[in-house]
PDB file of C-alpha atoms in Angstrom:
ATOM      1  CA  MET U  45     -15.847 -24.976 -77.782  1.00 46.00           C
ATOM      2  CA  SER U  46     -18.160 -22.236 -78.959  1.00 46.00           C
ATOM      3  CA  SER U  47     -21.545 -23.234 -80.269  1.00 46.00           C
ATOM      4  CA  SER U  48     -20.855 -21.018 -83.308  1.00 63.00           C
ATOM      5  CA  SER U  49     -19.067 -22.648 -86.249  1.00 87.00           C
ATOM      6  CA  SER U  50     -17.336 -19.456 -87.396  1.00 92.00           C
ATOM      7  CA  LEU U  51     -15.501 -16.495 -85.917  1.00 97.00           C
ATOM      8  CA  ALA U  52     -15.399 -13.055 -87.545  1.00 96.00           C
ATOM      9  CA  CYS U  53     -11.740 -11.988 -87.729  1.00 97.00           C
ATOM     10  CA  GLY U  54     -11.490  -8.654 -89.482  1.00 95.00           C
ATOM     11  CA  ARG U  55     -12.074  -9.300 -93.162  1.00 92.00           C
ATOM     12  CA  HIS U  56     -11.635 -13.033 -92.606  1.00 96.00           C
ATOM     13  CA  CYS U  57     -14.188 -15.523 -91.330  1.00 96.00           C
ATOM     14  CA  LEU U  58     -12.504 -18.364 -89.449  1.00 97.00           C
ATOM     15  CA  ASP U  59     -14.232 -21.704 -89.926  1.00 96.00           C
ATOM     16  CA  MET U  60     -14.440 -23.305 -86.464  1.00 96.00           C
ATOM     17  CA  SER U  61     -16.465 -26.348 -87.491  1.00 94.00           C
ATOM     18  CA  SER U  62     -13.290 -28.403 -87.059  1.00 95.00           C
ATOM     19  CA  PRO U  63     -10.120 -27.702 -85.046  1.00 97.00           C
ATOM     20  CA  VAL U  64      -7.879 -24.979 -86.484  1.00 98.00           C
ATOM     21  CA  ILE U  65      -4.081 -25.165 -86.515  1.00 98.00           C
ATOM     22  CA  MET U  66      -2.257 -21.991 -85.463  1.00 98.00           C
ATOM     23  CA  GLY U  67       1.347 -21.912 -86.677  1.00 98.00           C
ATOM     24  CA  VAL U  68       3.892 -20.214 -84.411  1.00 96.00           C
ATOM     25  CA  LEU U  69       6.091 -17.573 -86.059  1.00 95.00           C
ATOM     26  CA  ASN U  70       8.485 -15.919 -83.607  1.00 92.00           C
ATOM     27  CA  VAL U  71      10.463 -13.008 -85.068  1.00 91.00           C
ATOM     28  CA  THR U  72      12.551 -12.805 -81.918  1.00 84.00           C
ATOM     29  CA  PRO U  73      16.193 -13.619 -81.165  1.00 76.00           C
ATOM     30  CA  ASP U  74      15.437 -15.357 -77.855  1.00 54.00           C
ATOM     31  CA  SER U  75      12.271 -17.476 -78.075  1.00 51.00           C
ATOM     32  CA  PHE U  76      12.752 -20.758 -76.236  1.00 50.00           C
ATOM     33  CA  SER U  77      12.826 -23.202 -79.162  1.00 57.00           C
ATOM     34  CA  ASP U  78      13.253 -21.189 -82.362  1.00 51.00           C
ATOM     35  CA  GLY U  79      14.810 -17.883 -81.295  1.00 51.00           C
ATOM     36  CA  GLY U  80      16.807 -16.230 -84.055  1.00 60.00           C
ATOM     37  CA  ARG U  81      15.619 -18.476 -86.885  1.00 68.00           C
ATOM     38  CA  PHE U  82      13.099 -16.069 -88.427  1.00 71.00           C
ATOM     39  CA  THR U  83      14.374 -12.603 -87.504  1.00 72.00           C
ATOM     40  CA  THR U  84      14.479 -11.291 -91.083  1.00 87.00           C
ATOM     41  CA  VAL U  85      11.322 -10.555 -93.028  1.00 91.00           C
ATOM     42  CA  GLU U  86      12.257 -12.942 -95.833  1.00 91.00           C
ATOM     43  CA  ARG U  87      12.953 -15.853 -93.482  1.00 92.00           C
ATOM     44  CA  ALA U  88       9.704 -15.190 -91.640  1.00 93.00           C
ATOM     45  CA  LEU U  89       7.774 -15.179 -94.930  1.00 96.00           C
ATOM     46  CA  ARG U  90       9.321 -18.468 -96.033  1.00 95.00           C
ATOM     47  CA  GLN U  91       8.384 -20.091 -92.747  1.00 95.00           C
ATOM     48  CA  ALA U  92       4.833 -18.729 -92.913  1.00 97.00           C
ATOM     49  CA  ASP U  93       4.485 -19.961 -96.500  1.00 97.00           C
ATOM     50  CA  ALA U  94       5.586 -23.440 -95.428  1.00 97.00           C
ATOM     51  CA  MET U  95       3.183 -23.547 -92.479  1.00 98.00           C
ATOM     52  CA  LEU U  96       0.267 -22.396 -94.599  1.00 98.00           C
ATOM     53  CA  ALA U  97       1.065 -25.078 -97.181  1.00 98.00           C
ATOM     54  CA  GLU U  98       1.106 -27.665 -94.395  1.00 98.00           C
ATOM     55  CA  GLY U  99      -2.374 -26.697 -93.238  1.00 98.00           C
ATOM     56  CA  ALA U 100      -2.102 -23.804 -90.783  1.00 98.00           C
ATOM     57  CA  GLY U 101      -5.268 -21.723 -90.670  1.00 98.00           C
ATOM     58  CA  ILE U 102      -3.685 -18.961 -88.587  1.00 98.00           C
ATOM     59  CA  ILE U 103      -0.155 -17.546 -88.401  1.00 98.00           C
ATOM     60  CA  ASP U 104       0.581 -16.379 -84.848  1.00 97.00           C
ATOM     61  CA  LEU U 105       3.228 -13.672 -85.121  1.00 97.00           C
ATOM     62  CA  GLY U 106       5.206 -12.651 -82.040  1.00 93.00           C
ATOM     63  CA  GLY U 107       7.949 -10.073 -81.518  1.00 91.00           C
ATOM     64  CA  GLU U 108       8.449 -10.476 -77.766  1.00 89.00           C
ATOM     65  CA  SER U 109       9.600 -13.716 -76.148  1.00 80.00           C
ATOM     66  CA  THR U 110       7.488 -14.808 -73.160  1.00 76.00           C
ATOM     67  CA  ARG U 111       9.769 -17.601 -71.984  1.00 69.00           C
ATOM     68  CA  PRO U 112      10.847 -17.413 -68.312  1.00 65.00           C
ATOM     69  CA  GLY U 113      13.627 -14.852 -67.946  1.00 64.00           C
ATOM     70  CA  ALA U 114      13.169 -13.335 -71.397  1.00 65.00           C
ATOM     71  CA  ALA U 115      14.561  -9.848 -71.971  1.00 71.00           C
ATOM     72  CA  VAL U 116      12.195  -6.870 -71.943  1.00 77.00           C
ATOM     73  CA  VAL U 117      11.485  -5.514 -75.431  1.00 85.00           C
ATOM     74  CA  SER U 118      10.726  -1.847 -76.074  1.00 92.00           C
ATOM     75  CA  THR U 119       7.535  -0.894 -77.877  1.00 94.00           C
ATOM     76  CA  GLN U 120       9.469   0.469 -80.848  1.00 94.00           C
ATOM     77  CA  GLU U 121      11.601  -2.662 -81.140  1.00 93.00           C
ATOM     78  CA  GLU U 122       8.537  -4.899 -81.054  1.00 94.00           C
ATOM     79  CA  MET U 123       6.833  -2.829 -83.749  1.00 95.00           C
ATOM     80  CA  ASP U 124       9.978  -2.850 -85.886  1.00 93.00           C
ATOM     81  CA  ARG U 125      10.068  -6.643 -85.686  1.00 93.00           C
ATOM     82  CA  VAL U 126       6.384  -7.323 -86.244  1.00 95.00           C
ATOM     83  CA  LEU U 127       4.769  -4.709 -88.481  1.00 96.00           C
ATOM     84  CA  PRO U 128       6.817  -5.276 -91.671  1.00 96.00           C
ATOM     85  CA  VAL U 129       6.049  -8.993 -91.437  1.00 96.00           C
ATOM     86  CA  VAL U 130       2.319  -8.384 -90.916  1.00 97.00           C
ATOM     87  CA  GLU U 131       2.212  -6.160 -93.986  1.00 97.00           C
ATOM     88  CA  ARG U 132       3.964  -8.728 -96.179  1.00 96.00           C
ATOM     89  CA  LEU U 133       1.953 -11.691 -94.860  1.00 97.00           C
ATOM     90  CA  VAL U 134      -1.300  -9.914 -95.612  1.00 97.00           C
ATOM     91  CA  ALA U 135      -0.156  -8.575 -98.991  1.00 97.00           C
ATOM     92  CA  GLU U 136       1.430 -11.787-100.294  1.00 96.00           C
ATOM     93  CA  PHE U 137      -0.639 -14.567 -98.678  1.00 97.00           C
ATOM     94  CA  ASP U 138      -3.856 -12.836 -97.548  1.00 96.00           C
ATOM     95  CA  CYS U 139      -3.706 -15.130 -94.525  1.00 97.00           C
ATOM     96  CA  LEU U 140      -5.238 -14.755 -91.103  1.00 98.00           C
ATOM     97  CA  VAL U 141      -2.511 -13.197 -88.929  1.00 98.00           C
ATOM     98  CA  SER U 142      -2.737 -13.331 -85.155  1.00 98.00           C
ATOM     99  CA  LEU U 143      -0.706 -10.778 -83.190  1.00 98.00           C
ATOM    100  CA  ASP U 144       0.996 -12.418 -80.208  1.00 96.00           C
ATOM    101  CA  THR U 145       1.398  -9.185 -78.254  1.00 97.00           C
ATOM    102  CA  SER U 146       0.505  -7.408 -75.035  1.00 96.00           C
ATOM    103  CA  THR U 147       1.412  -3.930 -76.306  1.00 96.00           C
ATOM    104  CA  SER U 148      -1.361  -1.505 -77.189  1.00 97.00           C
ATOM    105  CA  GLU U 149       0.569   0.234 -79.965  1.00 97.00           C
ATOM    106  CA  VAL U 150       1.361  -3.090 -81.662  1.00 97.00           C
ATOM    107  CA  MET U 151      -2.318  -4.063 -81.454  1.00 98.00           C
ATOM    108  CA  ALA U 152      -3.453  -0.806 -83.054  1.00 98.00           C
ATOM    109  CA  GLU U 153      -0.775  -0.616 -85.756  1.00 98.00           C
ATOM    110  CA  GLY U 154      -0.898  -4.345 -86.466  1.00 98.00           C
ATOM    111  CA  ALA U 155      -4.661  -4.205 -86.955  1.00 98.00           C
ATOM    112  CA  ALA U 156      -4.211  -1.261 -89.313  1.00 98.00           C
ATOM    113  CA  CYS U 157      -1.741  -3.385 -91.298  1.00 97.00           C
ATOM    114  CA  GLY U 158      -4.337  -6.155 -91.671  1.00 97.00           C
ATOM    115  CA  ALA U 159      -3.907  -8.455 -88.664  1.00 98.00           C
ATOM    116  CA  SER U 160      -7.060 -10.389 -87.814  1.00 98.00           C
ATOM    117  CA  LEU U 161      -6.755 -11.518 -84.176  1.00 98.00           C
ATOM    118  CA  ILE U 162      -5.061 -10.430 -80.936  1.00 98.00           C
ATOM    119  CA  ASN U 163      -3.455 -13.144 -78.818  1.00 98.00           C
ATOM    120  CA  ASP U 164      -2.331 -11.673 -75.489  1.00 97.00           C
ATOM    121  CA  VAL U 165      -0.669 -13.807 -72.809  1.00 95.00           C
ATOM    122  CA  ARG U 166      -1.320 -10.967 -70.347  1.00 95.00           C
ATOM    123  CA  SER U 167      -5.069 -10.890 -71.091  1.00 97.00           C
ATOM    124  CA  LEU U 168      -5.116  -7.183 -72.018  1.00 98.00           C
ATOM    125  CA  SER U 169      -3.768  -6.081 -68.615  1.00 96.00           C
ATOM    126  CA  ARG U 170      -1.005  -3.743 -69.800  1.00 95.00           C
ATOM    127  CA  PRO U 171      -1.832  -0.019 -69.842  1.00 96.00           C
ATOM    128  CA  GLY U 172      -3.980   0.843 -72.840  1.00 98.00           C
ATOM    129  CA  ALA U 173      -4.253  -2.728 -74.108  1.00 98.00           C
ATOM    130  CA  LEU U 174      -7.920  -3.199 -73.274  1.00 98.00           C
ATOM    131  CA  GLU U 175      -8.914   0.025 -75.002  1.00 98.00           C
ATOM    132  CA  ALA U 176      -6.681  -0.642 -78.012  1.00 98.00           C
ATOM    133  CA  ALA U 177      -8.036  -4.166 -78.481  1.00 98.00           C
ATOM    134  CA  ALA U 178     -11.623  -2.952 -78.183  1.00 98.00           C
ATOM    135  CA  ALA U 179     -11.006  -0.264 -80.797  1.00 98.00           C
ATOM    136  CA  THR U 180      -9.676  -2.743 -83.361  1.00 98.00           C
ATOM    137  CA  GLY U 181     -12.946  -4.702 -83.428  1.00 98.00           C
ATOM    138  CA  LEU U 182     -10.897  -7.914 -83.697  1.00 98.00           C
ATOM    139  CA  PRO U 183     -11.301 -11.093 -81.657  1.00 98.00           C
ATOM    140  CA  VAL U 184      -9.028 -11.425 -78.626  1.00 98.00           C
ATOM    141  CA  CYS U 185      -7.517 -14.453 -76.925  1.00 98.00           C
ATOM    142  CA  LEU U 186      -7.312 -14.204 -73.137  1.00 98.00           C
ATOM    143  CA  MET U 187      -4.789 -16.418 -71.332  1.00 98.00           C
ATOM    144  CA  HIS U 188      -4.391 -17.430 -67.699  1.00 97.00           C
ATOM    145  CA  MET U 189      -1.126 -16.334 -66.114  1.00 93.00           C
ATOM    146  CA  ARG U 190       0.051 -14.802 -62.840  1.00 88.00           C
ATOM    147  CA  GLY U 191       2.654 -12.067 -62.735  1.00 72.00           C
ATOM    148  CA  GLU U 192       5.000 -11.566 -65.681  1.00 76.00           C
ATOM    149  CA  PRO U 193       6.757 -14.239 -67.759  1.00 74.00           C
ATOM    150  CA  SER U 194      10.003 -13.429 -65.927  1.00 68.00           C
ATOM    151  CA  THR U 195       8.418 -14.099 -62.515  1.00 72.00           C
ATOM    152  CA  MET U 196       5.420 -16.324 -63.232  1.00 75.00           C
ATOM    153  CA  GLN U 197       6.960 -19.512 -61.842  1.00 74.00           C
ATOM    154  CA  GLN U 198       7.210 -17.809 -58.446  1.00 72.00           C
ATOM    155  CA  HIS U 199       3.391 -17.617 -58.343  1.00 73.00           C
ATOM    156  CA  VAL U 200       2.248 -21.228 -58.494  1.00 84.00           C
ATOM    157  CA  ASP U 201       0.522 -21.564 -55.110  1.00 89.00           C
ATOM    158  CA  TYR U 202      -3.242 -21.714 -55.597  1.00 94.00           C
ATOM    159  CA  ASP U 203      -5.941 -22.135 -52.956  1.00 95.00           C
ATOM    160  CA  VAL U 204      -8.253 -24.036 -55.318  1.00 97.00           C
ATOM    161  CA  PRO U 205      -7.695 -26.781 -57.913  1.00 97.00           C
ATOM    162  CA  ILE U 206      -5.961 -25.422 -61.007  1.00 97.00           C
ATOM    163  CA  GLU U 207      -8.973 -25.819 -63.298  1.00 98.00           C
ATOM    164  CA  GLU U 208     -11.059 -23.726 -60.885  1.00 98.00           C
ATOM    165  CA  GLU U 209      -8.329 -21.085 -60.652  1.00 97.00           C
ATOM    166  CA  VAL U 210      -8.109 -20.832 -64.433  1.00 98.00           C
ATOM    167  CA  ALA U 211     -11.888 -20.633 -64.818  1.00 98.00           C
ATOM    168  CA  ARG U 212     -12.186 -17.976 -62.118  1.00 97.00           C
ATOM    169  CA  PHE U 213      -9.426 -15.857 -63.642  1.00 97.00           C
ATOM    170  CA  LEU U 214     -10.833 -16.093 -67.164  1.00 98.00           C
ATOM    171  CA  GLU U 215     -14.344 -15.307 -65.957  1.00 98.00           C
ATOM    172  CA  GLY U 216     -13.011 -12.072 -64.481  1.00 98.00           C
ATOM    173  CA  ARG U 217     -11.178 -11.118 -67.658  1.00 98.00           C
ATOM    174  CA  ILE U 218     -14.249 -11.864 -69.792  1.00 98.00           C
ATOM    175  CA  ALA U 219     -16.301  -9.527 -67.608  1.00 98.00           C
ATOM    176  CA  THR U 220     -13.650  -6.806 -67.882  1.00 98.00           C
ATOM    177  CA  CYS U 221     -13.586  -7.155 -71.667  1.00 98.00           C
ATOM    178  CA  GLU U 222     -17.353  -6.972 -71.943  1.00 98.00           C
ATOM    179  CA  GLN U 223     -17.381  -3.810 -69.843  1.00 98.00           C
ATOM    180  CA  ALA U 224     -14.812  -2.307 -72.233  1.00 97.00           C
ATOM    181  CA  GLY U 225     -16.949  -3.053 -75.276  1.00 97.00           C
ATOM    182  CA  ILE U 226     -15.423  -6.354 -76.386  1.00 98.00           C
ATOM    183  CA  SER U 227     -18.398  -8.605 -76.943  1.00 97.00           C
ATOM    184  CA  ARG U 228     -18.386 -12.215 -75.803  1.00 97.00           C
ATOM    185  CA  GLU U 229     -18.549 -13.315 -79.451  1.00 96.00           C
ATOM    186  CA  ARG U 230     -15.047 -11.861 -79.918  1.00 98.00           C
ATOM    187  CA  ILE U 231     -13.390 -13.822 -77.087  1.00 98.00           C
ATOM    188  CA  ILE U 232     -11.177 -16.922 -77.221  1.00 98.00           C
ATOM    189  CA  LEU U 233      -9.807 -18.559 -74.069  1.00 98.00           C
ATOM    190  CA  ASP U 234      -6.338 -20.031 -73.453  1.00 98.00           C
ATOM    191  CA  PRO U 235      -5.737 -22.008 -70.212  1.00 98.00           C
ATOM    192  CA  GLY U 236      -2.081 -20.976 -70.310  1.00 97.00           C
ATOM    193  CA  PHE U 237      -0.198 -24.248 -70.164  1.00 97.00           C
ATOM    194  CA  GLY U 238       3.268 -23.629 -68.763  1.00 93.00           C
ATOM    195  CA  PHE U 239       2.463 -20.149 -67.470  1.00 93.00           C
ATOM    196  CA  ALA U 240       2.562 -19.929 -63.649  1.00 93.00           C
ATOM    197  CA  LYS U 241       1.952 -23.656 -63.356  1.00 96.00           C
ATOM    198  CA  THR U 242       3.862 -26.687 -62.127  1.00 96.00           C
ATOM    199  CA  ILE U 243       4.065 -29.921 -64.111  1.00 97.00           C
ATOM    200  CA  GLU U 244       1.329 -31.319 -61.858  1.00 97.00           C
ATOM    201  CA  HIS U 245      -0.873 -28.307 -62.624  1.00 97.00           C
ATOM    202  CA  ASN U 246      -0.308 -28.697 -66.364  1.00 98.00           C
ATOM    203  CA  LEU U 247      -1.133 -32.397 -66.414  1.00 98.00           C
ATOM    204  CA  ARG U 248      -4.244 -31.971 -64.273  1.00 98.00           C
ATOM    205  CA  LEU U 249      -5.404 -29.024 -66.361  1.00 98.00           C
ATOM    206  CA  MET U 250      -5.045 -30.981 -69.595  1.00 98.00           C
ATOM    207  CA  ASN U 251      -6.926 -33.913 -68.104  1.00 98.00           C
ATOM    208  CA  ARG U 252      -9.725 -31.577 -66.990  1.00 98.00           C
ATOM    209  CA  LEU U 253      -9.727 -29.204 -69.951  1.00 98.00           C
ATOM    210  CA  ASP U 254     -13.410 -29.878 -70.539  1.00 96.00           C
ATOM    211  CA  TYR U 255     -14.070 -28.106 -67.213  1.00 97.00           C
ATOM    212  CA  LEU U 256     -13.802 -24.892 -69.255  1.00 97.00           C
ATOM    213  CA  ALA U 257     -16.546 -25.985 -71.655  1.00 94.00           C
ATOM    214  CA  ASP U 258     -19.159 -24.154 -69.591  1.00 93.00           C
ATOM    215  CA  PHE U 259     -17.908 -20.858 -71.041  1.00 97.00           C
ATOM    216  CA  SER U 260     -19.113 -21.992 -74.490  1.00 97.00           C
ATOM    217  CA  LEU U 261     -16.205 -20.083 -76.019  1.00 98.00           C
ATOM    218  CA  PRO U 262     -13.444 -21.330 -78.336  1.00 97.00           C
ATOM    219  CA  LEU U 263     -10.479 -22.818 -76.481  1.00 98.00           C
ATOM    220  CA  LEU U 264      -6.932 -22.279 -77.724  1.00 98.00           C
ATOM    221  CA  VAL U 265      -4.312 -24.725 -76.486  1.00 98.00           C
ATOM    222  CA  GLY U 266      -0.577 -24.199 -76.919  1.00 97.00           C
ATOM    223  CA  VAL U 267       1.696 -26.961 -75.610  1.00 97.00           C
ATOM    224  CA  SER U 268       4.122 -27.354 -78.520  1.00 97.00           C
ATOM    225  CA  ARG U 269       7.693 -28.135 -77.320  1.00 95.00           C
ATOM    226  CA  LYS U 270       6.917 -26.901 -73.802  1.00 95.00           C
ATOM    227  CA  SER U 271       8.723 -27.917 -70.634  1.00 94.00           C
ATOM    228  CA  MET U 272       5.742 -29.957 -69.406  1.00 96.00           C
ATOM    229  CA  ILE U 273       6.654 -32.473 -72.115  1.00 98.00           C
ATOM    230  CA  GLY U 274      10.300 -32.401 -71.126  1.00 97.00           C
ATOM    231  CA  LYS U 275       9.478 -32.942 -67.460  1.00 97.00           C
ATOM    232  CA  ALA U 276       6.963 -35.709 -68.123  1.00 97.00           C
ATOM    233  CA  LEU U 277       9.100 -37.615 -70.634  1.00 98.00           C
ATOM    234  CA  GLY U 278      12.649 -36.502 -69.895  1.00 97.00           C
ATOM    235  CA  ARG U 279      13.050 -34.998 -73.377  1.00 97.00           C
ATOM    236  CA  GLU U 280      15.034 -31.980 -74.516  1.00 95.00           C
ATOM    237  CA  VAL U 281      13.226 -29.319 -76.528  1.00 93.00           C
ATOM    238  CA  THR U 282      14.329 -30.830 -79.868  1.00 93.00           C
ATOM    239  CA  ASP U 283      12.802 -34.213 -78.975  1.00 97.00           C
ATOM    240  CA  ARG U 284       9.346 -33.185 -77.771  1.00 97.00           C
ATOM    241  CA  LEU U 285       7.282 -33.621 -80.938  1.00 98.00           C
ATOM    242  CA  PRO U 286       5.716 -37.020 -80.060  1.00 98.00           C
ATOM    243  CA  GLY U 287       4.660 -35.740 -76.640  1.00 98.00           C
ATOM    244  CA  GLY U 288       3.283 -32.576 -78.194  1.00 98.00           C
ATOM    245  CA  LEU U 289       1.231 -34.563 -80.696  1.00 98.00           C
ATOM    246  CA  ALA U 290      -0.225 -36.664 -77.885  1.00 98.00           C
ATOM    247  CA  LEU U 291      -1.216 -33.508 -76.001  1.00 98.00           C
ATOM    248  CA  ALA U 292      -2.703 -31.898 -79.121  1.00 98.00           C
ATOM    249  CA  SER U 293      -4.834 -34.997 -79.681  1.00 98.00           C
ATOM    250  CA  ILE U 294      -6.004 -35.044 -76.068  1.00 98.00           C
ATOM    251  CA  ALA U 295      -6.822 -31.338 -76.225  1.00 98.00           C
ATOM    252  CA  VAL U 296      -9.014 -31.849 -79.298  1.00 98.00           C
ATOM    253  CA  MET U 297     -10.768 -34.792 -77.665  1.00 97.00           C
ATOM    254  CA  LYS U 298     -11.522 -32.515 -74.708  1.00 97.00           C
ATOM    255  CA  GLY U 299     -12.908 -29.645 -76.758  1.00 97.00           C
ATOM    256  CA  ALA U 300     -10.050 -27.440 -77.928  1.00 98.00           C
ATOM    257  CA  GLY U 301     -10.887 -25.529 -81.104  1.00 98.00           C
ATOM    258  CA  ILE U 302      -7.464 -24.023 -81.904  1.00 98.00           C
ATOM    259  CA  ILE U 303      -4.129 -25.814 -81.521  1.00 98.00           C
ATOM    260  CA  ARG U 304      -1.039 -23.599 -81.474  1.00 98.00           C
ATOM    261  CA  THR U 305       2.098 -25.366 -82.693  1.00 98.00           C
ATOM    262  CA  HIS U 306       5.582 -24.981 -84.134  1.00 96.00           C
ATOM    263  CA  ASP U 307       5.184 -28.262 -86.060  1.00 97.00           C
ATOM    264  CA  VAL U 308       2.221 -27.808 -88.362  1.00 98.00           C
ATOM    265  CA  ALA U 309       2.210 -30.837 -90.675  1.00 98.00           C
ATOM    266  CA  PRO U 310       2.404 -33.580 -88.016  1.00 98.00           C
ATOM    267  CA  THR U 311      -0.025 -31.690 -85.791  1.00 98.00           C
ATOM    268  CA  VAL U 312      -2.549 -31.495 -88.639  1.00 98.00           C
ATOM    269  CA  ASP U 313      -2.409 -35.290 -88.908  1.00 98.00           C
ATOM    270  CA  ALA U 314      -2.717 -35.803 -85.156  1.00 98.00           C
ATOM    271  CA  VAL U 315      -5.669 -33.428 -84.901  1.00 98.00           C
ATOM    272  CA  ASN U 316      -7.396 -34.932 -87.930  1.00 97.00           C
ATOM    273  CA  MET U 317      -6.958 -38.415 -86.459  1.00 97.00           C
ATOM    274  CA  ALA U 318      -8.458 -37.292 -83.155  1.00 97.00           C
ATOM    275  CA  ARG U 319     -11.334 -35.666 -85.026  1.00 96.00           C
ATOM    276  CA  ALA U 320     -11.918 -38.807 -87.082  1.00 96.00           C
ATOM    277  CA  VAL U 321     -12.361 -40.756 -83.842  1.00 97.00           C
ATOM    278  CA  LEU U 322     -14.721 -38.122 -82.440  1.00 95.00           C
ATOM    279  CA  LYS U 323     -16.778 -38.129 -85.632  1.00 94.00           C
ATOM    280  CA  GLU U 324     -16.431 -41.917 -86.033  1.00 94.00           C
ATOM    281  CA  GLY U 325     -15.421 -41.333 -89.616  1.00 85.00           C
ATOM    282  CA  ALA U 326     -12.560 -39.858 -91.656  1.00 71.00           C
TER     283      ALA U 326
END
């Protein structure tokens, strides 16, 4: 967790003195657990309104599925899905919108529409992404992954323990960002649970999440409904909430500052309970 208690996000200032809940809003037809549910602007707005009422501090808006085997989305299609929703979210709710994108044009246009954060599973590695993110002046979230979402599970052989691999990768991306003009104060780190990792990697990484504390940067953890829960507990995607709440609580106990989830209200309670234990008071 960063030593700073706030993060400048465009015209917003995100209070990081306690863990922040990031609500997932996928405007895609093929996301792994909610594909097709929020593909119209009005449905997306209703879902965002509900998550904000339940306690989400960030709405993470994505127009490209990153599940294994997901279809490739053109730049124009991604913009057509995302930009109208960004505009309405900002105009109607004035909320902090995170762009879950790897595409430079979406970063630039989304920021112009009022988005406040860039959350890139590819860590700004696509052509033009680094420059586009730097030009927005917004914070960026860098995530550990190998390859592309369609091939990432073919790249799970590491020559060092997973926590060291993740730290080494993120250290390199931080350096690249700083060289491009993205200051360290604008960087959030995501260990990338479920991305190019086996179930054993995911469990070890969660247990050793505090290994990443040396970066002194905010940690974002997204495990909601993921296959690591299904593999550990034998649960289908619709029955993974209890496991996800346990992981969210563990992540907070080990220093996570942002919890990304599809299920905002129960996650708020789980995180607040974990924080009450850490603070030894409600």
